[in-house]
Amino acid sequence: MITIENLTVSFGAVQALRDVTMQVETGKITAVLGANGAGKTTLLRTISGLKEPVQGSILLDGRPLVRERPENIARMGVGHVPEGRGVIGEFTVEENLRLGAMITKAPLNEGLDEQYRQFPVLGERRKQHAAKLSGGERQMLAMARALIARPTVLLLDEPSLGLAPIVTAQLMHTIHDLCSSRNLTVILVEQNASSALRIADHAVVLHLGTVVANDAASTVAADEKLRQYYLGMVE
Ligand SMILES: Nc1ncnc2c1ncn2[C@@H]1O[C@H](COP(=O)(O)OP(=O)(O)OP(=O)(O)O)[C@@H](O)[C@H]1O
Ligand SMILES: [Mg+2]
């Protein structure tokens, strides 16, 4: 379980997160939703140690993450798939996966085999440069690169960005499968609220850095006011 309490994060005079308190349950998908600038990316970057908060705490199964180094947080089991995916286009699919495996002592070949079983298209394209992949394939590679380090928590920043609706639907299905088959704890950041709410157990809605809703995904999905004012889900 991840417990976040009174988290405040600033960039100079801009408070990107203000007094954010929320919990993320083990083995469940928690969607973090909200418009541009809501603070979603900042939340993930603070959890993985890339940004230091002004105030507040983040505990992973009781262990504090704030002021830990990002590489230690990754070794504690937190995998981060950044906004824009962050795969290296000039590297082959396999080279990208090898990079992801660097922080684990688990045997590389087993890890590669496991990812190619999970994402067969990556196996077929293992020798191709990542720049040649489609958007959906690149997202799979970014996820596989995080998963090869065997995380217990996966932070996904806008995985559906730029993908066609059918590809997004497949991707959400994959995320749901991964979560249930590996008991993975997922924080799914999305502007695409309807796609995320379809697979999420719980949802947190951020607006200008503050939590405006924190409830079961089905409750958030059914709330007309949230849909209209914060999620841009106008019928
Ligand atoms: N490196 C930075 N320097 C200065 N301000 C920043 C920086 N990163 C984020 N911010 C500010 O913090 C606030 C939250 O930004 P953040 O990127 O976390 O939002 P977001 O919800 O991920 O938005 P988006 O949906 O556009 O990705 C915004 O006001 C943004 O301008
Ligand atoms: Mg963002």
Coordinates of N, CA and C and ligand atoms in Angstrom, one line a residue:
M1 N 0.8 -1.2 0.0 CA 0.0 0.0 0.0 C 0.9 1.3 0.0
I2 N 0.4 2.3 -0.8 CA 1.1 3.5 -0.8 C 0.3 4.5 0.0
T3 N 0.8 5.2 1.0 CA 0.1 6.2 1.7 C 0.7 7.5 1.5
I4 N 0.0 8.4 1.0 CA 0.5 9.8 0.7 C -0.3 10.7 1.7
E5 N 0.5 11.5 2.4 CA -0.1 12.5 3.4 C 0.4 13.9 3.2
N6 N -0.6 14.8 3.1 CA -0.3 16.2 3.1 C 0.8 16.6 2.2
L7 N 0.8 16.1 1.0 CA 2.0 16.3 0.1 C 1.8 17.6 -0.6
T8 N 2.8 18.5 -0.5 CA 2.9 19.7 -1.2 C 4.2 19.8 -2.0
V9 N 4.0 20.1 -3.3 CA 5.2 20.2 -4.2 C 5.1 21.5 -4.9
S10 N 6.3 22.2 -4.9 CA 6.3 23.5 -5.6 C 7.4 23.6 -6.7
F11 N 7.1 24.4 -7.7 CA 8.1 24.8 -8.6 C 8.2 26.3 -8.5
G12 N 9.2 26.8 -7.7 CA 9.2 28.2 -7.4 C 7.9 28.7 -6.7
A13 N 7.3 29.7 -7.3 CA 6.0 30.2 -6.7 C 4.8 29.3 -7.1
V14 N 5.0 28.4 -8.0 CA 3.8 27.5 -8.4 C 3.7 26.3 -7.6
Q15 N 2.6 26.2 -6.9 CA 2.3 24.9 -6.1 C 1.7 23.9 -7.1
A16 N 2.4 22.9 -7.5 CA 1.9 21.9 -8.4 C 1.0 20.9 -7.7
L17 N 1.3 20.6 -6.4 CA 0.4 19.8 -5.5 C 0.3 20.5 -4.2
R18 N -1.0 20.5 -3.7 CA -1.3 21.2 -2.5 C -1.9 20.3 -1.5
D19 N -1.2 19.9 -0.5 CA -1.8 19.1 0.6 C -2.6 17.9 0.1
V20 N -1.9 17.1 -0.7 CA -2.6 15.9 -1.3 C -2.5 14.7 -0.3
T21 N -3.6 14.2 0.0 CA -3.7 13.0 0.9 C -4.4 11.9 0.1
M22 N -3.8 10.7 -0.1 CA -4.5 9.7 -0.7 C -3.9 8.3 -0.4
Q23 N -4.6 7.2 -0.7 CA -4.0 5.9 -0.5 C -4.1 5.1 -1.8
V24 N -3.1 4.3 -2.0 CA -3.2 3.4 -3.2 C -3.1 2.0 -2.7
E25 N -4.1 1.2 -3.0 CA -4.2 -0.1 -2.5 C -3.3 -1.1 -3.3
T26 N -2.7 -2.0 -2.6 CA -1.9 -3.1 -3.3 C -2.8 -3.9 -4.2
G27 N -2.2 -4.2 -5.4 CA -2.9 -5.1 -6.3 C -4.1 -4.5 -7.0
K28 N -4.3 -3.2 -6.9 CA -5.4 -2.5 -7.5 C -4.9 -1.4 -8.5
I29 N -5.8 -1.0 -9.3 CA -5.5 0.1 -10.2 C -6.2 1.4 -9.7
T30 N -5.3 2.4 -9.4 CA -5.8 3.7 -9.0 C -5.6 4.7 -10.1
A31 N -6.7 5.2 -10.6 CA -6.6 6.2 -11.7 C -6.4 7.6 -11.1
V32 N -5.5 8.4 -11.6 CA -5.3 9.8 -11.2 C -5.7 10.6 -12.4
L33 N -6.8 11.3 -12.3 CA -7.3 12.0 -13.5 C -7.3 13.5 -13.2
G34 N -7.4 14.3 -14.3 CA -7.5 15.7 -14.2 C -6.9 16.4 -15.5
A35 N -7.2 17.6 -15.6 CA -6.9 18.4 -16.9 C -5.4 18.7 -16.9
N36 N -5.0 19.3 -18.0 CA -3.6 19.8 -18.1 C -3.2 20.6 -16.8
G37 N -2.0 20.4 -16.3 CA -1.5 21.2 -15.2 C -2.2 20.9 -13.9
A38 N -2.9 19.8 -13.8 CA -3.6 19.4 -12.5 C -2.5 18.9 -11.5
G39 N -1.4 18.4 -12.0 CA -0.3 18.0 -11.0 C -0.1 16.5 -11.1
K40 N -0.7 15.8 -12.1 CA -0.6 14.4 -12.2 C 0.8 13.9 -12.4
T41 N 1.6 14.5 -13.4 CA 2.9 14.1 -13.6 C 3.8 14.4 -12.4
T42 N 3.6 15.5 -11.8 CA 4.3 15.9 -10.6 C 4.1 14.9 -9.5
L43 N 2.9 14.4 -9.3 CA 2.6 13.3 -8.3 C 3.5 12.1 -8.6
L44 N 3.5 11.6 -9.8 CA 4.3 10.4 -10.1 C 5.8 10.7 -9.9
R45 N 6.3 11.8 -10.4 CA 7.7 12.2 -10.2 C 8.1 12.3 -8.8
T46 N 7.2 12.7 -7.9 CA 7.5 12.8 -6.5 C 7.5 11.5 -5.9
I47 N 6.6 10.6 -6.3 CA 6.6 9.2 -5.7 C 7.9 8.5 -6.1
S48 N 8.4 8.7 -7.3 CA 9.6 8.0 -7.7 C 10.9 8.7 -7.4
G49 N 10.8 9.8 -6.6 CA 12.0 10.5 -6.1 C 12.7 11.4 -7.0
L50 N 12.0 11.8 -8.2 CA 12.6 12.7 -9.1 C 12.4 14.1 -8.7
K51 N 11.4 14.3 -7.8 CA 11.1 15.7 -7.4 C 10.9 15.6 -5.8
E52 N 11.5 16.6 -5.1 CA 11.4 16.6 -3.7 C 10.2 17.4 -3.2
P53 N 9.4 16.9 -2.4 CA 8.2 17.8 -1.9 C 8.7 18.8 -0.9
V54 N 7.9 19.9 -0.8 CA 8.1 20.9 0.2 C 7.7 20.4 1.6
Q55 N 6.6 19.5 1.5 CA 6.0 19.0 2.8 C 5.3 17.7 2.5
G56 N 5.2 16.9 3.5 CA 4.3 15.7 3.4 C 5.1 14.4 3.3
S57 N 4.4 13.3 3.3 CA 5.1 12.0 3.4 C 4.5 11.1 2.3
I58 N 5.3 10.1 1.9 CA 4.9 9.0 1.0 C 5.5 7.8 1.6
L59 N 4.6 6.8 2.0 CA 5.1 5.6 2.5 C 4.7 4.4 1.6
L60 N 5.7 3.5 1.3 CA 5.4 2.3 0.5 C 5.5 1.2 1.5
D61 N 4.4 0.6 1.8 CA 4.3 -0.5 2.8 C 5.0 0.0 4.1
G62 N 4.8 1.2 4.5 CA 5.4 1.7 5.7 C 6.8 2.3 5.6
R63 N 7.4 2.1 4.5 CA 8.8 2.7 4.3 C 8.7 4.0 3.6
P64 N 9.4 5.1 4.2 CA 9.3 6.4 3.6 C 10.1 6.5 2.3
L65 N 9.5 7.1 1.3 CA 10.1 7.3 0.0 C 10.7 8.7 -0.1
V66 N 10.1 9.7 0.6 CA 10.6 11.1 0.4 C 12.0 11.2 0.8
R67 N 12.8 11.8 0.0 CA 14.3 12.0 0.2 C 15.1 10.7 -0.1
E68 N 14.4 9.7 -0.5 CA 15.2 8.5 -1.0 C 15.7 8.9 -2.4
R69 N 16.8 8.3 -2.9 CA 17.2 8.5 -4.2 C 16.4 7.7 -5.2
P70 N 16.1 8.3 -6.4 CA 15.3 7.6 -7.4 C 15.7 6.1 -7.6
E71 N 17.0 5.9 -7.7 CA 17.5 4.5 -8.0 C 17.1 3.6 -6.8
N72 N 17.1 4.1 -5.6 CA 16.7 3.3 -4.4 C 15.2 3.0 -4.5
I73 N 14.5 4.0 -4.9 CA 13.0 3.8 -5.0 C 12.7 2.8 -6.0
A74 N 13.4 2.8 -7.1 CA 13.2 1.8 -8.2 C 13.6 0.4 -7.6
R75 N 14.7 0.3 -6.9 CA 15.0 -1.0 -6.3 C 14.0 -1.5 -5.3
M76 N 13.3 -0.5 -4.6 CA 12.3 -0.9 -3.7 C 11.0 -1.4 -4.4
G77 N 11.1 -1.4 -5.7 CA 10.0 -2.0 -6.5 C 9.0 -1.0 -7.2
V78 N 9.5 0.2 -7.3 CA 8.6 1.2 -8.0 C 9.1 1.4 -9.5
G79 N 8.3 1.0 -10.4 CA 8.6 1.1 -11.8 C 7.8 2.4 -12.4
H80 N 8.5 3.2 -13.2 CA 7.9 4.4 -13.7 C 8.0 4.5 -15.2
V81 N 6.8 4.5 -15.8 CA 6.8 4.7 -17.3 C 6.4 6.2 -17.5
P82 N 7.4 7.0 -17.9 CA 7.1 8.4 -17.9 C 6.2 8.9 -19.1
E83 N 5.8 10.1 -18.9 CA 5.0 10.8 -20.0 C 5.9 10.8 -21.2
G84 N 5.3 10.5 -22.4 CA 6.1 10.5 -23.6 C 6.9 9.2 -23.8
R85 N 6.7 8.3 -22.8 CA 7.3 6.9 -22.9 C 8.8 6.8 -22.6
G86 N 9.6 7.7 -23.1 CA 11.0 7.7 -22.7 C 11.8 6.5 -23.2
V87 N 11.4 5.8 -24.3 CA 12.2 4.8 -24.8 C 13.3 5.4 -25.7
I88 N 14.4 4.8 -25.9 CA 15.5 5.4 -26.7 C 15.3 4.9 -28.1
G89 N 15.0 5.8 -29.0 CA 14.7 5.5 -30.4 C 15.9 4.9 -31.2
E90 N 17.1 5.3 -30.8 CA 18.3 4.8 -31.6 C 18.7 3.4 -31.1
F91 N 18.1 3.0 -30.0 CA 18.4 1.6 -29.4 C 17.4 0.6 -30.0
T92 N 17.8 -0.6 -30.1 CA 16.9 -1.6 -30.5 C 15.9 -1.9 -29.3
V93 N 14.8 -2.6 -29.7 CA 13.9 -3.0 -28.6 C 14.6 -3.8 -27.5
E94 N 15.5 -4.7 -27.9 CA 16.2 -5.5 -26.8 C 17.1 -4.6 -26.0
E95 N 17.8 -3.7 -26.7 CA 18.7 -2.8 -25.9 C 17.9 -2.0 -24.9
N96 N 16.8 -1.5 -25.3 CA 15.9 -0.8 -24.3 C 15.5 -1.6 -23.1
L97 N 15.2 -2.9 -23.4 CA 14.8 -3.8 -22.3 C 16.0 -4.1 -21.4
R98 N 17.2 -4.3 -22.0 CA 18.4 -4.5 -21.2 C 18.7 -3.3 -20.3
L99 N 18.4 -2.1 -20.7 CA 18.6 -1.0 -19.8 C 17.7 -1.1 -18.7
G100 N 16.4 -1.5 -18.9 CA 15.4 -1.6 -17.9 C 15.8 -2.6 -16.8
A101 N 16.5 -3.7 -17.3 CA 16.9 -4.8 -16.4 C 18.1 -4.5 -15.6
M102 N 18.8 -3.3 -15.8 CA 20.1 -3.1 -15.1 C 19.9 -3.0 -13.6
I103 N 18.8 -2.6 -13.1 CA 18.7 -2.4 -11.7 C 18.3 -3.7 -11.0
T104 N 18.1 -4.8 -11.7 CA 17.7 -6.1 -11.0 C 18.8 -7.1 -11.2
K105 N 18.9 -8.0 -10.2 CA 19.9 -9.1 -10.2 C 19.3 -10.3 -10.9
A106 N 18.0 -10.3 -11.2 CA 17.4 -11.4 -11.8 C 18.0 -11.7 -13.2
P107 N 18.1 -13.0 -13.6 CA 18.7 -13.3 -14.9 C 18.1 -12.6 -16.1
L108 N 19.0 -12.0 -16.9 CA 18.5 -11.2 -18.0 C 17.6 -12.0 -19.0
N109 N 18.1 -13.2 -19.4 CA 17.4 -14.0 -20.4 C 16.0 -14.3 -20.0
E110 N 15.9 -14.7 -18.7 CA 14.5 -15.0 -18.2 C 13.6 -13.8 -18.3
G111 N 14.2 -12.7 -17.9 CA 13.4 -11.4 -18.0 C 12.9 -11.1 -19.4
L112 N 13.9 -11.2 -20.4 CA 13.6 -11.0 -21.8 C 12.5 -11.9 -22.3
D113 N 12.7 -13.2 -22.0 CA 11.7 -14.2 -22.4 C 10.3 -13.9 -21.9
E114 N 10.3 -13.5 -20.6 CA 9.0 -13.2 -20.0 C 8.3 -12.0 -20.7
Q115 N 9.1 -11.0 -21.0 CA 8.5 -9.8 -21.6 C 8.1 -10.2 -23.1
Y116 N 8.8 -11.0 -23.8 CA 8.5 -11.4 -25.1 C 7.2 -12.3 -25.1
R117 N 7.1 -13.0 -24.1 CA 5.8 -13.8 -23.9 C 4.6 -12.9 -23.7
Q118 N 4.9 -11.9 -22.8 CA 3.8 -11.0 -22.5 C 3.4 -10.1 -23.7
F119 N 4.5 -9.7 -24.4 CA 4.3 -8.8 -25.6 C 4.9 -9.4 -26.8
P120 N 4.3 -10.3 -27.5 CA 4.9 -11.1 -28.6 C 5.4 -10.1 -29.7
V121 N 4.8 -9.0 -29.9 CA 5.2 -8.1 -31.0 C 6.6 -7.6 -30.7
L122 N 7.0 -7.4 -29.4 CA 8.3 -7.0 -29.0 C 9.4 -8.0 -29.4
G123 N 9.0 -9.3 -29.2 CA 9.9 -10.4 -29.5 C 10.2 -10.4 -31.0
E124 N 9.1 -10.2 -31.8 CA 9.3 -10.2 -33.3 C 10.2 -9.1 -33.7
R125 N 10.2 -8.0 -32.9 CA 10.9 -6.8 -33.4 C 12.1 -6.5 -32.5
R126 N 12.6 -7.5 -31.8 CA 13.7 -7.3 -30.8 C 14.9 -6.6 -31.4
K127 N 15.2 -6.8 -32.7 CA 16.4 -6.3 -33.3 C 16.2 -4.9 -34.0
Q128 N 14.9 -4.5 -34.0 CA 14.6 -3.2 -34.7 C 14.8 -2.0 -33.7
H129 N 15.1 -0.9 -34.3 CA 15.3 0.3 -33.5 C 13.9 0.7 -33.0
A130 N 13.9 1.2 -31.8 CA 12.6 1.5 -31.1 C 11.9 2.6 -31.9
A131 N 12.7 3.5 -32.6 CA 12.1 4.6 -33.4 C 11.1 4.1 -34.5
K132 N 11.3 2.8 -34.9 CA 10.5 2.2 -36.0 C 9.2 1.7 -35.5
L133 N 9.0 1.6 -34.2 CA 7.8 1.1 -33.6 C 6.6 2.0 -33.8
S134 N 5.4 1.5 -33.8 CA 4.2 2.4 -33.8 C 4.0 2.9 -32.3
G135 N 3.1 3.9 -32.2 CA 2.9 4.4 -30.9 C 2.5 3.4 -29.8
G136 N 1.6 2.5 -30.2 CA 1.1 1.5 -29.3 C 2.3 0.5 -28.9
E137 N 3.1 0.1 -29.9 CA 4.2 -0.8 -29.6 C 5.2 -0.1 -28.7
R138 N 5.4 1.2 -29.0 CA 6.4 1.9 -28.1 C 5.9 2.0 -26.7
Q139 N 4.6 2.1 -26.5 CA 4.1 2.1 -25.1 C 4.3 0.8 -24.5
M140 N 4.1 -0.3 -25.3 CA 4.3 -1.7 -24.8 C 5.8 -1.8 -24.4
L141 N 6.7 -1.3 -25.2 CA 8.1 -1.4 -24.9 C 8.4 -0.6 -23.6
A142 N 7.8 0.6 -23.4 CA 8.1 1.3 -22.2 C 7.6 0.6 -21.0
M143 N 6.5 -0.1 -21.1 CA 5.9 -0.9 -20.0 C 6.8 -2.1 -19.7
A144 N 7.2 -2.8 -20.8 CA 8.1 -4.0 -20.7 C 9.4 -3.6 -20.0
R145 N 9.9 -2.4 -20.4 CA 11.2 -2.0 -19.9 C 11.1 -1.8 -18.3
A146 N 9.9 -1.3 -17.9 CA 9.7 -1.1 -16.5 C 9.5 -2.5 -15.8
L147 N 8.7 -3.3 -16.5 CA 8.3 -4.6 -15.9 C 9.5 -5.6 -15.7
I148 N 10.5 -5.5 -16.6 CA 11.6 -6.4 -16.6 C 12.4 -6.3 -15.3
A149 N 12.3 -5.2 -14.6 CA 12.9 -5.0 -13.3 C 12.1 -5.6 -12.2
R150 N 11.0 -6.2 -12.5 CA 10.1 -6.9 -11.6 C 9.5 -5.9 -10.5
P151 N 8.9 -4.8 -10.9 CA 8.4 -3.9 -9.8 C 7.2 -4.5 -9.2
T152 N 6.8 -4.0 -8.0 CA 5.5 -4.3 -7.4 C 4.5 -3.2 -7.6
V153 N 5.1 -2.0 -7.9 CA 4.2 -0.8 -8.2 C 4.6 -0.3 -9.6
L154 N 3.6 0.0 -10.4 CA 3.9 0.5 -11.7 C 3.2 1.9 -11.8
L155 N 4.0 2.9 -12.1 CA 3.4 4.3 -12.3 C 3.4 4.5 -13.8
L156 N 2.2 4.7 -14.3 CA 2.0 4.9 -15.8 C 1.5 6.4 -16.0
D157 N 2.3 7.1 -16.8 CA 1.9 8.5 -17.0 C 1.4 8.7 -18.5
E158 N 0.1 8.8 -18.5 CA -0.7 9.0 -19.8 C -0.3 8.0 -20.9
P159 N -0.5 6.7 -20.6 CA -0.1 5.7 -21.6 C -0.9 5.8 -22.9
S160 N -2.1 6.4 -22.8 CA -2.9 6.4 -24.0 C -2.7 7.6 -25.0
L161 N -1.8 8.5 -24.5 CA -1.5 9.7 -25.2 C -1.1 9.5 -26.7
G162 N -1.9 10.0 -27.6 CA -1.5 9.9 -29.0 C -1.9 8.6 -29.7
L163 N -2.6 7.7 -28.9 CA -3.0 6.4 -29.5 C -4.4 6.4 -30.0
A164 N -4.6 5.6 -31.1 CA -6.0 5.5 -31.6 C -6.9 4.8 -30.6
P165 N -8.2 5.1 -30.6 CA -9.1 4.5 -29.6 C -9.0 3.0 -29.5
I166 N -8.9 2.3 -30.6 CA -8.8 0.8 -30.5 C -7.5 0.4 -29.9
V167 N -6.4 1.1 -30.1 CA -5.1 0.7 -29.5 C -5.2 1.0 -28.0
T168 N -5.8 2.1 -27.7 CA -6.0 2.5 -26.3 C -6.8 1.4 -25.5
A169 N -7.9 0.9 -26.2 CA -8.7 -0.1 -25.5 C -7.9 -1.4 -25.3
Q170 N -7.1 -1.8 -26.3 CA -6.2 -2.9 -26.1 C -5.2 -2.7 -25.0
L171 N -4.6 -1.5 -24.9 CA -3.6 -1.2 -23.9 C -4.2 -1.3 -22.5
M172 N -5.4 -0.7 -22.4 CA -6.1 -0.7 -21.1 C -6.3 -2.2 -20.6
H173 N -6.7 -3.0 -21.6 CA -7.0 -4.4 -21.3 C -5.7 -5.1 -20.8
T174 N -4.6 -4.8 -21.5 CA -3.3 -5.3 -21.1 C -2.9 -4.9 -19.6
I175 N -3.1 -3.6 -19.4 CA -2.8 -3.1 -18.0 C -3.6 -3.8 -17.0
H176 N -4.9 -4.0 -17.3 CA -5.8 -4.7 -16.3 C -5.3 -6.1 -16.1
D177 N -4.9 -6.8 -17.2 CA -4.4 -8.2 -17.1 C -3.2 -8.3 -16.2
L178 N -2.2 -7.3 -16.5 CA -1.0 -7.3 -15.8 C -1.2 -7.1 -14.3
C179 N -2.1 -6.2 -14.0 CA -2.4 -5.9 -12.6 C -2.9 -7.2 -11.9
S180 N -3.9 -7.9 -12.5 CA -4.5 -9.0 -11.8 C -3.6 -10.2 -11.8
S181 N -2.8 -10.4 -12.9 CA -2.0 -11.7 -13.0 C -0.7 -11.6 -12.1
R182 N -0.3 -10.4 -11.9 CA 1.0 -10.2 -11.1 C 0.8 -9.6 -9.7
N183 N -0.5 -9.3 -9.4 CA -0.8 -8.6 -8.2 C 0.0 -7.3 -8.1
L184 N 0.0 -6.6 -9.3 CA 0.8 -5.4 -9.4 C -0.1 -4.2 -8.9
T185 N 0.5 -3.3 -8.3 CA -0.2 -2.1 -7.8 C 0.0 -1.0 -8.9
V186 N -1.0 -0.5 -9.5 CA -0.9 0.4 -10.6 C -1.4 1.8 -10.3
I187 N -0.6 2.9 -10.6 CA -1.2 4.2 -10.6 C -1.2 4.6 -12.0
L188 N -2.4 4.8 -12.5 CA -2.7 5.1 -13.9 C -3.1 6.6 -14.1
V189 N -2.1 7.4 -14.5 CA -2.4 8.8 -14.8 C -3.0 9.0 -16.2
E190 N -4.1 9.6 -16.3 CA -4.7 9.8 -17.6 C -5.5 11.0 -17.7
Q191 N -5.5 11.7 -18.9 CA -6.4 12.7 -19.2 C -7.7 12.1 -19.8
N192 N -7.4 10.9 -20.4 CA -8.5 10.1 -21.0 C -9.3 9.4 -19.9
A193 N -10.2 10.1 -19.3 CA -10.8 9.6 -18.1 C -11.7 8.4 -18.3
S194 N -12.4 8.4 -19.4 CA -13.3 7.3 -19.6 C -12.6 6.0 -19.8
S195 N -11.5 6.0 -20.6 CA -10.7 4.7 -20.7 C -10.1 4.3 -19.4
A196 N -9.6 5.2 -18.6 CA -9.0 4.8 -17.4 C -10.0 4.3 -16.4
L197 N -11.2 4.9 -16.3 CA -12.2 4.5 -15.4 C -12.8 3.2 -15.7
R198 N -12.7 2.7 -16.9 CA -13.2 1.4 -17.3 C -12.4 0.3 -16.6
I199 N -11.1 0.5 -16.3 CA -10.3 -0.6 -15.7 C -9.9 -0.3 -14.3
A200 N -10.1 1.0 -13.8 CA -9.6 1.3 -12.5 C -10.6 0.8 -11.4
D201 N -10.0 0.5 -10.2 CA -10.8 0.2 -9.1 C -11.1 1.5 -8.3
H202 N -10.1 2.4 -8.3 CA -10.3 3.6 -7.4 C -9.9 4.8 -8.3
A203 N -10.4 5.9 -8.0 CA -10.0 7.1 -8.8 C -9.8 8.3 -7.9
V204 N -8.8 9.1 -8.3 CA -8.5 10.4 -7.6 C -8.6 11.4 -8.7
V205 N -9.3 12.5 -8.4 CA -9.3 13.6 -9.4 C -8.6 14.8 -8.8
L206 N -7.6 15.3 -9.6 CA -6.9 16.5 -9.2 C -7.3 17.7 -10.0
H207 N -7.4 18.8 -9.3 CA -7.7 20.1 -10.0 C -6.7 21.1 -9.5
L208 N -5.9 21.7 -10.3 CA -4.9 22.7 -9.9 C -4.2 22.2 -8.6
G209 N -3.7 21.0 -8.6 CA -2.9 20.5 -7.5 C -3.6 20.0 -6.2
T210 N -5.0 20.1 -6.2 CA -5.7 19.6 -5.0 C -6.6 18.5 -5.4
V211 N -6.9 17.6 -4.4 CA -7.8 16.5 -4.6 C -9.2 17.0 -4.6
V212 N -10.0 16.8 -5.7 CA -11.4 17.2 -5.6 C -12.3 15.9 -5.6
A213 N -11.8 14.8 -5.8 CA -12.5 13.5 -5.6 C -11.6 12.4 -5.4
N214 N -12.0 11.5 -4.5 CA -11.2 10.3 -4.1 C -12.2 9.2 -3.7
D215 N -12.5 8.3 -4.7 CA -13.6 7.4 -4.4 C -13.4 6.2 -5.3
A216 N -14.4 5.2 -5.2 CA -14.4 4.1 -6.1 C -14.5 4.6 -7.5
A217 N -13.9 3.9 -8.5 CA -13.9 4.4 -9.9 C -15.3 4.5 -10.4
S218 N -16.2 3.5 -10.0 CA -17.6 3.5 -10.5 C -18.3 4.7 -10.0
T219 N -18.0 5.1 -8.7 CA -18.7 6.3 -8.2 C -18.3 7.6 -8.9
V220 N -17.0 7.7 -9.2 CA -16.5 8.9 -9.9 C -17.1 8.9 -11.3
A221 N -17.1 7.7 -11.9 CA -17.6 7.6 -13.3 C -19.1 8.0 -13.4
A222 N -19.8 7.8 -12.3 CA -21.3 8.1 -12.3 C -21.6 9.5 -11.9
D223 N -20.6 10.3 -11.4 CA -20.8 11.6 -10.9 C -20.8 12.7 -12.0
E224 N -22.0 13.2 -12.3 CA -22.2 14.1 -13.4 C -21.4 15.3 -13.3
K225 N -21.3 15.9 -12.0 CA -20.6 17.1 -11.8 C -19.1 16.9 -12.1
L226 N -18.5 15.8 -11.6 CA -17.1 15.5 -11.8 C -16.9 15.4 -13.3
R227 N -17.8 14.6 -13.9 CA -17.6 14.3 -15.4 C -17.6 15.6 -16.2
Q228 N -18.5 16.5 -15.8 CA -18.6 17.7 -16.6 C -17.5 18.8 -16.3
Y229 N -17.2 19.0 -15.0 CA -16.3 20.1 -14.7 C -14.9 19.7 -14.6
Y230 N -14.6 18.5 -14.3 CA -13.2 18.1 -14.1 C -12.6 17.1 -15.1
L231 N -13.5 16.3 -15.7 CA -13.1 15.2 -16.5 C -13.3 15.4 -18.0
G232 N -14.0 16.5 -18.3 CA -14.3 16.8 -19.7 C -15.0 15.7 -20.4
M233 N -15.9 15.0 -19.6 CA -16.7 13.9 -20.2 C -18.1 14.4 -20.5
V234 N -18.2 15.3 -21.4 CA -19.5 15.9 -21.7 C -20.2 15.0 -22.8
E235 N -21.4 14.6 -22.4 CA -22.1 13.7 -23.4 C -22.7 14.4 -24.6
Ligands
LIG1 N1 9.7 21.6 -14.4 C1 8.7 22.5 -14.1 N2 9.0 23.8 -13.9 C2 8.1 24.7 -13.5 N3 6.7 24.4 -13.4 C3 6.4 23.1 -13.6 C4 7.3 22.1 -13.9 N4 6.7 20.9 -14.1 C5 5.4 21.2 -13.8 N5 5.2 22.5 -13.5 C6 3.9 23.2 -13.2 O1 3.3 22.4 -12.2 C7 1.9 22.3 -12.4 C8 1.5 20.8 -12.6 O2 2.1 20.3 -13.7 P1 2.1 18.7 -14.1 O3 3.0 18.5 -15.3 O4 2.3 17.9 -12.9 O5 0.6 18.6 -14.6 P2 -0.1 17.4 -15.3 O6 -1.4 17.1 -14.6 O7 0.8 16.2 -15.5 O8 -0.5 18.0 -16.7 P3 -0.6 17.4 -18.2 O9 -1.9 16.7 -18.3 O10 -0.4 18.5 -19.1 O11 0.6 16.4 -18.4 C9 1.6 23.1 -13.7 O12 1.2 24.4 -13.3 C10 3.0 23.2 -14.4 O13 3.1 24.3 -15.1
MG2 MG 1.5 15.2 -17.2

